[in-house]
Coordinates of C-alpha atoms and ligand atoms in Angstrom, one line a residue:
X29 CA 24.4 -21.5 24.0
X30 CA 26.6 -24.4 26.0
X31 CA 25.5 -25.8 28.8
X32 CA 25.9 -29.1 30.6
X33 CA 23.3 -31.9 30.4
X34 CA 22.1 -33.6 33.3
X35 CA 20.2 -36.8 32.4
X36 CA 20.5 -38.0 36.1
X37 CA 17.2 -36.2 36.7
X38 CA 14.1 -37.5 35.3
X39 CA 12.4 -35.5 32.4
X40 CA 9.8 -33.3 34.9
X41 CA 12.7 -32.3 36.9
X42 CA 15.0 -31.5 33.8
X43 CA 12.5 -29.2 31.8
X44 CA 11.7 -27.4 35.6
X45 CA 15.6 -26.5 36.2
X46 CA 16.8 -25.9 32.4
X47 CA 18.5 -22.9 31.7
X48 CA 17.8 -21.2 35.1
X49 CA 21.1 -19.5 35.4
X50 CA 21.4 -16.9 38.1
X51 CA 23.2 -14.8 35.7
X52 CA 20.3 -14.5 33.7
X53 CA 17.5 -14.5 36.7
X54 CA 18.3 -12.0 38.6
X55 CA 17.4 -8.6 39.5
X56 CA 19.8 -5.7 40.1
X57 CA 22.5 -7.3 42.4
X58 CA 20.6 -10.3 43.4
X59 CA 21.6 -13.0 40.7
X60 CA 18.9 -15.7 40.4
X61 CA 15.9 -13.9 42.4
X62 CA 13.2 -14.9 39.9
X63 CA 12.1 -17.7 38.8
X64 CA 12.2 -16.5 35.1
X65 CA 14.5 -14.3 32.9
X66 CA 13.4 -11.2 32.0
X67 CA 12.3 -10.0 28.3
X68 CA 15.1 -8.9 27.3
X69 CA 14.3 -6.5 24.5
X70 CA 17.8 -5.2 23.3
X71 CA 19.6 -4.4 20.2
X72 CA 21.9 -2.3 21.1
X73 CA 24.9 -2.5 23.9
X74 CA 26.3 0.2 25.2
X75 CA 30.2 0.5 26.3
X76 CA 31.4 2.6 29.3
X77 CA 34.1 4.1 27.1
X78 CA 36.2 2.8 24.2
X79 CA 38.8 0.6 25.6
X80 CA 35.8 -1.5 27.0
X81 CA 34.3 -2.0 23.2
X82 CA 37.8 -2.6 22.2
X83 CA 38.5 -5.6 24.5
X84 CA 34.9 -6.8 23.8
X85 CA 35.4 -10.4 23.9
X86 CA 34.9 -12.4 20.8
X87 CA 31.7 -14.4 20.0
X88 CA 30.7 -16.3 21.9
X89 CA 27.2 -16.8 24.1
X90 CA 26.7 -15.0 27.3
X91 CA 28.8 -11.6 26.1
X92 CA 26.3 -9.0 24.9
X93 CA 27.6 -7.3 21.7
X94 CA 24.8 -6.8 19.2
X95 CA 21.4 -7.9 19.4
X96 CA 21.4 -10.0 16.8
X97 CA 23.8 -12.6 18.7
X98 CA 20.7 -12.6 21.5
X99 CA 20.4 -11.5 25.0
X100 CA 19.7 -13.7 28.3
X101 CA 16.0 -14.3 27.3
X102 CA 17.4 -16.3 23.9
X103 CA 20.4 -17.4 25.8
X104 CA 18.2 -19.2 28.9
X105 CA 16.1 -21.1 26.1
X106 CA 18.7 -22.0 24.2
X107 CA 20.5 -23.4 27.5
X108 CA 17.8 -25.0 28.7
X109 CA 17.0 -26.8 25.2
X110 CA 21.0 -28.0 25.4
X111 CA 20.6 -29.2 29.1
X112 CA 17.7 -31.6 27.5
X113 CA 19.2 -32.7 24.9
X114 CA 22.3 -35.8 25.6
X115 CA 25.5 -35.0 23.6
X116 CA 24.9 -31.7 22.8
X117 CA 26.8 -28.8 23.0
X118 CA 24.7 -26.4 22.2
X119 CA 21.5 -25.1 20.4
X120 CA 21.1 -22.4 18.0
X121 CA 17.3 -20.9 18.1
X122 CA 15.3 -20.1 14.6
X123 CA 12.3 -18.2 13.8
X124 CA 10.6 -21.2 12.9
X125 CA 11.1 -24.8 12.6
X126 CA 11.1 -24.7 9.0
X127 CA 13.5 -22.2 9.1
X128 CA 15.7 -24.2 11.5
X129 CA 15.9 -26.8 8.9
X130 CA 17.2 -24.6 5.7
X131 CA 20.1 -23.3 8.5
X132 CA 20.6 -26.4 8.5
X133 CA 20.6 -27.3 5.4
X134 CA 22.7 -24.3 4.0
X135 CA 24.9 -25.3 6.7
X136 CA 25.7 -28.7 5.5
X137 CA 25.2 -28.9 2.2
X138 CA 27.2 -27.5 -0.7
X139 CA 26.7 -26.6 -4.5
X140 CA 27.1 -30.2 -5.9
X141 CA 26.6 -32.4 -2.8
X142 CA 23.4 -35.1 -2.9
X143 CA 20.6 -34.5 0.3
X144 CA 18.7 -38.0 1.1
X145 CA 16.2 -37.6 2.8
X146 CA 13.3 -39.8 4.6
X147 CA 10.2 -40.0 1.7
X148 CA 7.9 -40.2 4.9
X149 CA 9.2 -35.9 5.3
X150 CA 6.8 -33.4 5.9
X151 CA 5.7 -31.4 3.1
X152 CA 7.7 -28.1 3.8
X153 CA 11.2 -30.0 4.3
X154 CA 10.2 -31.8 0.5
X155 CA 9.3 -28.5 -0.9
X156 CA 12.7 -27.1 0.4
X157 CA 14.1 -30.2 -1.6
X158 CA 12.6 -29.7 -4.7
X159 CA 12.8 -25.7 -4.3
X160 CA 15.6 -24.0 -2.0
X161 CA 18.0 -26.7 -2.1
X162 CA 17.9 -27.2 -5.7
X163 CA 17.8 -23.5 -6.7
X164 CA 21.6 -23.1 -4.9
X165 CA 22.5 -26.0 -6.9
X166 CA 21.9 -29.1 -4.5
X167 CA 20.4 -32.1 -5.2
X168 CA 17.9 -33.9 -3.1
X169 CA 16.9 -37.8 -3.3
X170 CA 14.2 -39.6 -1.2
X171 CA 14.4 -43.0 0.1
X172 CA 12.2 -45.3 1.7
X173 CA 12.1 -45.2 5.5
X174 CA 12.0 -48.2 6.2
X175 CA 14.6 -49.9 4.5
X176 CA 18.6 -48.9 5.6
X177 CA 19.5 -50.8 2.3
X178 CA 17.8 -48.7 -0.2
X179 CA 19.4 -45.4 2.1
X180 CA 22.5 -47.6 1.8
X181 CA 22.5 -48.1 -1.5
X182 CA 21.4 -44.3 -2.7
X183 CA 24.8 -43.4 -0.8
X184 CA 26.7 -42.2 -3.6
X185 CA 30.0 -40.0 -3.8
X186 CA 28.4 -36.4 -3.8
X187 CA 25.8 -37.6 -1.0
X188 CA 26.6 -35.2 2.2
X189 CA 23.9 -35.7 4.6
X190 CA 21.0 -37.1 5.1
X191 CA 17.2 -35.4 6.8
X192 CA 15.1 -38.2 8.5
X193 CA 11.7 -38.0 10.0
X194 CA 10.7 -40.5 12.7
X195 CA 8.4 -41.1 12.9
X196 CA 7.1 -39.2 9.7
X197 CA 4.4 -36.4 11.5
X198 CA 1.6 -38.0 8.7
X199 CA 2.1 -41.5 8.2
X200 CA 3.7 -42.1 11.4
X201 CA 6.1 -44.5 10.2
X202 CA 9.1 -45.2 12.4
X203 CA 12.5 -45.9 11.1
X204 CA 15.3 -47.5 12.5
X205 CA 17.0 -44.0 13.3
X206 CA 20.1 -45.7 15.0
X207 CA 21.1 -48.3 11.9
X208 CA 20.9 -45.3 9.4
X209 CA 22.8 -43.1 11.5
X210 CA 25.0 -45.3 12.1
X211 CA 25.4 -46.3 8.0
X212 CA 25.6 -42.6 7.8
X213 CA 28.4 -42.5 9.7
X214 CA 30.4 -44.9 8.4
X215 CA 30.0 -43.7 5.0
X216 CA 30.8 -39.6 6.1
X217 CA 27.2 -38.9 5.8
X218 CA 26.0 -36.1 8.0
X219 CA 22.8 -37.3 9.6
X220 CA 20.1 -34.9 10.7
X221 CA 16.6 -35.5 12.6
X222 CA 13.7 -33.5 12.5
X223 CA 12.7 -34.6 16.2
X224 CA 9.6 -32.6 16.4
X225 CA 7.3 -35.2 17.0
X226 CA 9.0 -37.1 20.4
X227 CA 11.1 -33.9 21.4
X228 CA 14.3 -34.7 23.4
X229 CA 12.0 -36.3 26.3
X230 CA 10.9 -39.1 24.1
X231 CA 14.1 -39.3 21.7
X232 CA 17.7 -38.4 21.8
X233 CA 19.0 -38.6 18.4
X234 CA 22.8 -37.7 19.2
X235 CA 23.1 -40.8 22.0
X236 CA 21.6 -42.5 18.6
X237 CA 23.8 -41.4 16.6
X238 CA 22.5 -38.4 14.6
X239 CA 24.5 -35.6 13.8
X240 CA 22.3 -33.0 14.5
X241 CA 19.0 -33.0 16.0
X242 CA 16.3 -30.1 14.8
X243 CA 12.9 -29.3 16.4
X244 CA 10.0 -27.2 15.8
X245 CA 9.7 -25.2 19.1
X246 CA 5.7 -24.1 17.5
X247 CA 4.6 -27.7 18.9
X248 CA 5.3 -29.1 22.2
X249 CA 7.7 -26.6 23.4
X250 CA 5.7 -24.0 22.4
X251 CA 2.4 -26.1 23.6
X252 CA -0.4 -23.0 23.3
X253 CA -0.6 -22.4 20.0
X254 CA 0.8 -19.1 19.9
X255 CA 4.4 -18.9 18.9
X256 CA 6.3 -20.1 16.3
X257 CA 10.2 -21.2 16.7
X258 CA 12.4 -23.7 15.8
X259 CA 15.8 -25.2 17.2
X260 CA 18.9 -27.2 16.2
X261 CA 21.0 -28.9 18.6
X262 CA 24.8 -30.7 18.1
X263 CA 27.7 -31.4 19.4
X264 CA 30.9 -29.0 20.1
X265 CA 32.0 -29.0 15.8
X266 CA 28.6 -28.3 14.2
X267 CA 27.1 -26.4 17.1
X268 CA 30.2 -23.3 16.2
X269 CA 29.4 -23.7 12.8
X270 CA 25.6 -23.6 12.9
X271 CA 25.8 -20.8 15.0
X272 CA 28.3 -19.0 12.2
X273 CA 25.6 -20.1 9.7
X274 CA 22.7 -18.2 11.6
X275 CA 24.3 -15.1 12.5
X276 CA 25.6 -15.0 8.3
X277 CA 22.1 -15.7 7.3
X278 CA 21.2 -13.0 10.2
X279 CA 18.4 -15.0 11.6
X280 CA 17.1 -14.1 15.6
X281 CA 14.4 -14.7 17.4
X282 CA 12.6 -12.2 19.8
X283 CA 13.2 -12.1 23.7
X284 CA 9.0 -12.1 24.0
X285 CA 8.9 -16.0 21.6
X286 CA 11.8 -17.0 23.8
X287 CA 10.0 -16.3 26.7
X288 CA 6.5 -17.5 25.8
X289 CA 9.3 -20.8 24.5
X290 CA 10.3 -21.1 28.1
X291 CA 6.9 -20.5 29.9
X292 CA 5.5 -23.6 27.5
X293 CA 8.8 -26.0 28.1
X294 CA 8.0 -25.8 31.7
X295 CA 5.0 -27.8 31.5
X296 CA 6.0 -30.0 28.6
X297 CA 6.6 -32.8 30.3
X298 CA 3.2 -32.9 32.0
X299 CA 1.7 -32.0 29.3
X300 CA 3.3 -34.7 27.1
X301 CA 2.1 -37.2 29.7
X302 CA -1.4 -36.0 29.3
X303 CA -1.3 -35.9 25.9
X304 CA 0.5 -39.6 25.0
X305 CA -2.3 -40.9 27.4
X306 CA -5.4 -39.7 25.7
X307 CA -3.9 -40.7 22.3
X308 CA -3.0 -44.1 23.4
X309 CA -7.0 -44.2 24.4
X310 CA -8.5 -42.6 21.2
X311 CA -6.1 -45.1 19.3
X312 CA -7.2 -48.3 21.3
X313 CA -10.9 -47.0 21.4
X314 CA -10.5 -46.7 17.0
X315 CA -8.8 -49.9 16.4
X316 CA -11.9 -51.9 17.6
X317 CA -14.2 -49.6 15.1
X318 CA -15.3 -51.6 11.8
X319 CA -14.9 -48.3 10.2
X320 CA -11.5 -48.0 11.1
X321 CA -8.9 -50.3 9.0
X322 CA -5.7 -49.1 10.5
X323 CA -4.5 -47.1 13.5
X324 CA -0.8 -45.3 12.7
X325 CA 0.2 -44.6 16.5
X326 CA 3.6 -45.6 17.4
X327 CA 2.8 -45.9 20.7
X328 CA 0.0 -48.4 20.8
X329 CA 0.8 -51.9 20.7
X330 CA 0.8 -53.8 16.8
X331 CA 0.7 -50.4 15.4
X332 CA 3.6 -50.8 12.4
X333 CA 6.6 -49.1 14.0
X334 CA 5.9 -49.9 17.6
X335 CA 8.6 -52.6 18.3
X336 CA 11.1 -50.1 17.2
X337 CA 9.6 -47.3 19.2
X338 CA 9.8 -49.6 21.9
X339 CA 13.1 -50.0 21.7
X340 CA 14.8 -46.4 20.9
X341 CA 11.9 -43.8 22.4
X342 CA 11.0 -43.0 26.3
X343 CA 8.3 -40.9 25.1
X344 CA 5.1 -40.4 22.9
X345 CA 2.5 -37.5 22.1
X346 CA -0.7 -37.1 20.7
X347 CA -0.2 -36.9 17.3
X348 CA -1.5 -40.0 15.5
X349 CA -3.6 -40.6 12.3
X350 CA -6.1 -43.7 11.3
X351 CA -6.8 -45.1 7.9
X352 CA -10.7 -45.2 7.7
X353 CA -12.3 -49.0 5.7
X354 CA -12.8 -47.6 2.4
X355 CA -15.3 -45.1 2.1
X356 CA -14.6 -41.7 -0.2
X357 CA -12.3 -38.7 0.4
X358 CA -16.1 -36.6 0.3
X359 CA -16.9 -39.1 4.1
X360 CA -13.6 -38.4 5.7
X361 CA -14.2 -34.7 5.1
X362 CA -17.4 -34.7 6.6
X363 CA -16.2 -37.1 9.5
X364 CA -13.4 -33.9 10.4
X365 CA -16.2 -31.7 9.8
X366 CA -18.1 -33.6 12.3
X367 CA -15.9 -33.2 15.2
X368 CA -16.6 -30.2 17.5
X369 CA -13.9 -30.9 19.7
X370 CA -11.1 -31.2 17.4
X371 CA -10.6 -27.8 15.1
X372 CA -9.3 -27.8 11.6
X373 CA -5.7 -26.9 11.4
X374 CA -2.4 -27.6 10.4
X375 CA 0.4 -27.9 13.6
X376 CA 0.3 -29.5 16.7
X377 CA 1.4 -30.0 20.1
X378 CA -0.7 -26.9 21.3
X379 CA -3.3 -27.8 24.7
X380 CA -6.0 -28.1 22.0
X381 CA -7.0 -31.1 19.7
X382 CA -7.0 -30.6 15.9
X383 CA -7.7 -32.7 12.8
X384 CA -6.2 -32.9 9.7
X385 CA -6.9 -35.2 6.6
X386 CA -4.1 -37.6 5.7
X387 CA -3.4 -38.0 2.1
X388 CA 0.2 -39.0 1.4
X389 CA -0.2 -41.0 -1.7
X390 CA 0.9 -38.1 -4.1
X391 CA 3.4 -36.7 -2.4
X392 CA 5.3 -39.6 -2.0
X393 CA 8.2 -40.6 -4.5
X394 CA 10.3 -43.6 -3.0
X395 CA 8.1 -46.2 -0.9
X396 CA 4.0 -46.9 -1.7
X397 CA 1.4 -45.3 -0.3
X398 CA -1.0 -47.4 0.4
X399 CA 1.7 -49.7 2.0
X400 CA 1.8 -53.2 0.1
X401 CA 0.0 -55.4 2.1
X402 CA -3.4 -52.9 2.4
X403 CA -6.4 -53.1 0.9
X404 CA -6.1 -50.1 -1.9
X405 CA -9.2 -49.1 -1.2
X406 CA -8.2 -48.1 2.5
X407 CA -6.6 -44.6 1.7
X408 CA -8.5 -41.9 3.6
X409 CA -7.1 -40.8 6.5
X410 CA -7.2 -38.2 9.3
X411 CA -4.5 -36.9 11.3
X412 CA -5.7 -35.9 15.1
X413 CA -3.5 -33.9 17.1
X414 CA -5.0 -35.1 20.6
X415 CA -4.6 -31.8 23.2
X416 CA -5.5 -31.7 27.0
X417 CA -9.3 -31.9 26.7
X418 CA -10.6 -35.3 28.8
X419 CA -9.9 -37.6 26.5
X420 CA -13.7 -39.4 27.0
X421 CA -15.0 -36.0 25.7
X422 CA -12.5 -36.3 22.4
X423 CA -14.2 -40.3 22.5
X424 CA -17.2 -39.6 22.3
X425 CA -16.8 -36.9 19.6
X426 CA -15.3 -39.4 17.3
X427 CA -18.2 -41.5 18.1
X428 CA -20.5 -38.9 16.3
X429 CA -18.3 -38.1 13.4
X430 CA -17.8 -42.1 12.4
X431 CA -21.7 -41.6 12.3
X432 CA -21.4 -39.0 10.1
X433 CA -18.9 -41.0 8.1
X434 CA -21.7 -43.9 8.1
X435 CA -24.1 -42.0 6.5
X436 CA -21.9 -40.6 4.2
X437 CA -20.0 -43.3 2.8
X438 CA -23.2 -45.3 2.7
X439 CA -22.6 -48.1 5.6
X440 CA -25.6 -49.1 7.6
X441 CA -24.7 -49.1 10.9
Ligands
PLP24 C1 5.5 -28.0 12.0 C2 6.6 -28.9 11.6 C3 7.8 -28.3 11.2 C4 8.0 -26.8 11.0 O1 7.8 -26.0 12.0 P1 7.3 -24.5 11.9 O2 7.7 -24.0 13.3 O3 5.8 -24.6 11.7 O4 8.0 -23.9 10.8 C5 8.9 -29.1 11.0 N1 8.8 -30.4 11.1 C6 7.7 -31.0 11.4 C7 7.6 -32.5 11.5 C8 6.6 -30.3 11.7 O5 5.4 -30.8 12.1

């Protein structure tokens, strides 16, 4: 769905206003009278009589045909999602954000063509890599992060685009998105983002210089944990063509996601706020522990990456992970299992705080893990996704669990 961006307004502003069109708020014969679309449950569109389904327009958004080319619900989030993002033209909507990046993968790539892609990605986008991707004939290559001349260098004649992570949603590292976009460029390299992590409030990949910019919608869109949905976003070129791409693969989403999408992007702003605060806390408050040896949080000062997320982001949120002194894999697990505030779970960006343990090292192909420099010994890491509890509470739960740790990896203390 188009729409025109307005970055005069500041972000709270921006995610209040997106996608409100009067067109698709209204009530019989008042256009705009609520505040929110309808549910739109629809597949089928009826014609007043045949001349009428004859000069049915062509595709394009905002024309009812089918339901599988969406209804206002869809349209409104998709809208709004372009209105946030600078440069784009539009956004196509998936039913996750996984599946968001294989449309855009089989969107780009060809049988023969080279993927790079950031060795700091999540494990679904390296499985799609190694699986996917290769089974339809397409190779895929990682490179280390955080150096532009290794992705320079893997550049090779069949390479067609590259899939960065920034920062990478374990590790945390933050690349230099704007220098490999920009060798991308140069060298007809189609760059894509997974953005997930800053959203377009805390980073706009296409006024970076990305190609295309993808987001899981399941994390801070979403932001309650109860809807999944994912989101690509481009200019004029590869918006049409993405949008072919879905509708070929025949991939919707459902009026109720899109509207639980649109209820949750209301309050992301806020909510991001909230949640980059308390992080920033839990990540000072760990950096002074002795059983803490490193804090991964882009966002606090001398954390690796912050200089450049300094420079390129306007946002944060509360994922982050720390690298615990030594210790054993058997003390990190009991440390998560010691937290009562913070549940056991994969995603992110819901109101609630989760945990996660952080082990990187065998997935990675392309850069070290521990980074050179580390002692070896500190490996065992946890990944906290900080939510909207107070964030002394989330404190002082940590405090109990590195007690727990103590005991268990045998430190006095
Ligand atoms: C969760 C996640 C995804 C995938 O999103 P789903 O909606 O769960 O399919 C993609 N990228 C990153 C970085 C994620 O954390």
């Amino acid at each position: 769905m188009s729409g025109n961006n307005d970055s005069n307004h500041g972000p709270g502003t921006r995610v209040t206003a997106a996608g409100r069109r009067a067109e698709w708020t209204g009530t019989p014969g008042h256009p705009g009278a609520v505040v929110s679309p309808a549910v739109w449950r629809a597949s089928t569109h009826l014609y007043p009589d045949m001349a009428a389904l004859r000069a049915h327009p062509s595709n394009e958004d905002g024309n009812f045909y089918y339901g599988r080319r969406g209804a206002p619900t869809q349209w409104a989030l998709a809208d709004a999602l372009t209105m946030l993002e600078p440069g784009a033209a539009g956004t196509v909507l998936y039913p996750s954000g996984v599946a968001a990046i294989a449309g855009v993968m089989l969107t780009v790539l060809r049988p023969g063509d080279v993927l790079l892609m950031t060795d700091n990605a999540y494990e679904p986008s390296r499985v799609m890599g190694r699986g996917l991707l290769h089974d339809f004939g397409i190779e895929t290559r990682w490179f280390d992060p955080l150096d532009p001349d290794a992705f320079a260098a893997a550049i090779c004649q069949r390479t067609r685009a590259v899939l960065i992570e920034c920062p990478g949603s374990l590790t945390m590292d933050v690349c230099d998105v704007p220098r490999l976009a920009a060798i991308a460029r140069a060298r007809g390299v189609i760059s894509v983002i997974d953005n997930t992590w800053a959203s377009p409030l805390g980073f706009a990949p296409l006024k970076h210089g990305v190609d295309i910019a993808v987001m899981s919608l399941t994390k801070h869109v979403g932001g309650h944990s109860d809807a999944m949905m994912g989101s690509a976003s481009a200019g004029a070129d590869w918006y049409r063509t993405l949008r072919l791409r879905a509708q070929g693969l025949g991939t919707v989403v459902s009026p109720d996601d899109a509207s639980l999408m649109l209820r949750g992007l209301r309050t992301m702003d806020i909510r991001l706020q909230r949640t980059t605060a308390s992080a920033l806390a839990l990540a000072q408050w760990l950096m002074q522990r002795p059983e803490v040896a490193h804090v991964l949080c882009p966002m606090l000062p001398g954390s690796p990456g912050h200089e450049i997320w300094r420079r390129d982001f306007t946002g944060g949120c509360g994922l982050f992970s720390f690298v615990m002194r030594g210790g054993t894999a058997a003390a990190r697990d009991a440390l998560i299992d010691a937290l009562a505030l913070f549940g056991i779970g994969y995603s992110w960006g819901g109101f609630e705080s989760l945990a996660t343990p952080v082990d990187p090292a065998p997935i990675r192909s392309a850069s070290a893990w521990p980074p050179a420099g580390w002692d070896g010994e500190d490996r065992f890491g946890v990944r906290l996704a900080v939510g909207l509890e107070d964030p002394g509470d989330l404190i002082a739960d940590l405090d109990g669990a590195l007690a727990t740790w103590r005991r268990q990896a045998g430190r006095n203390g």
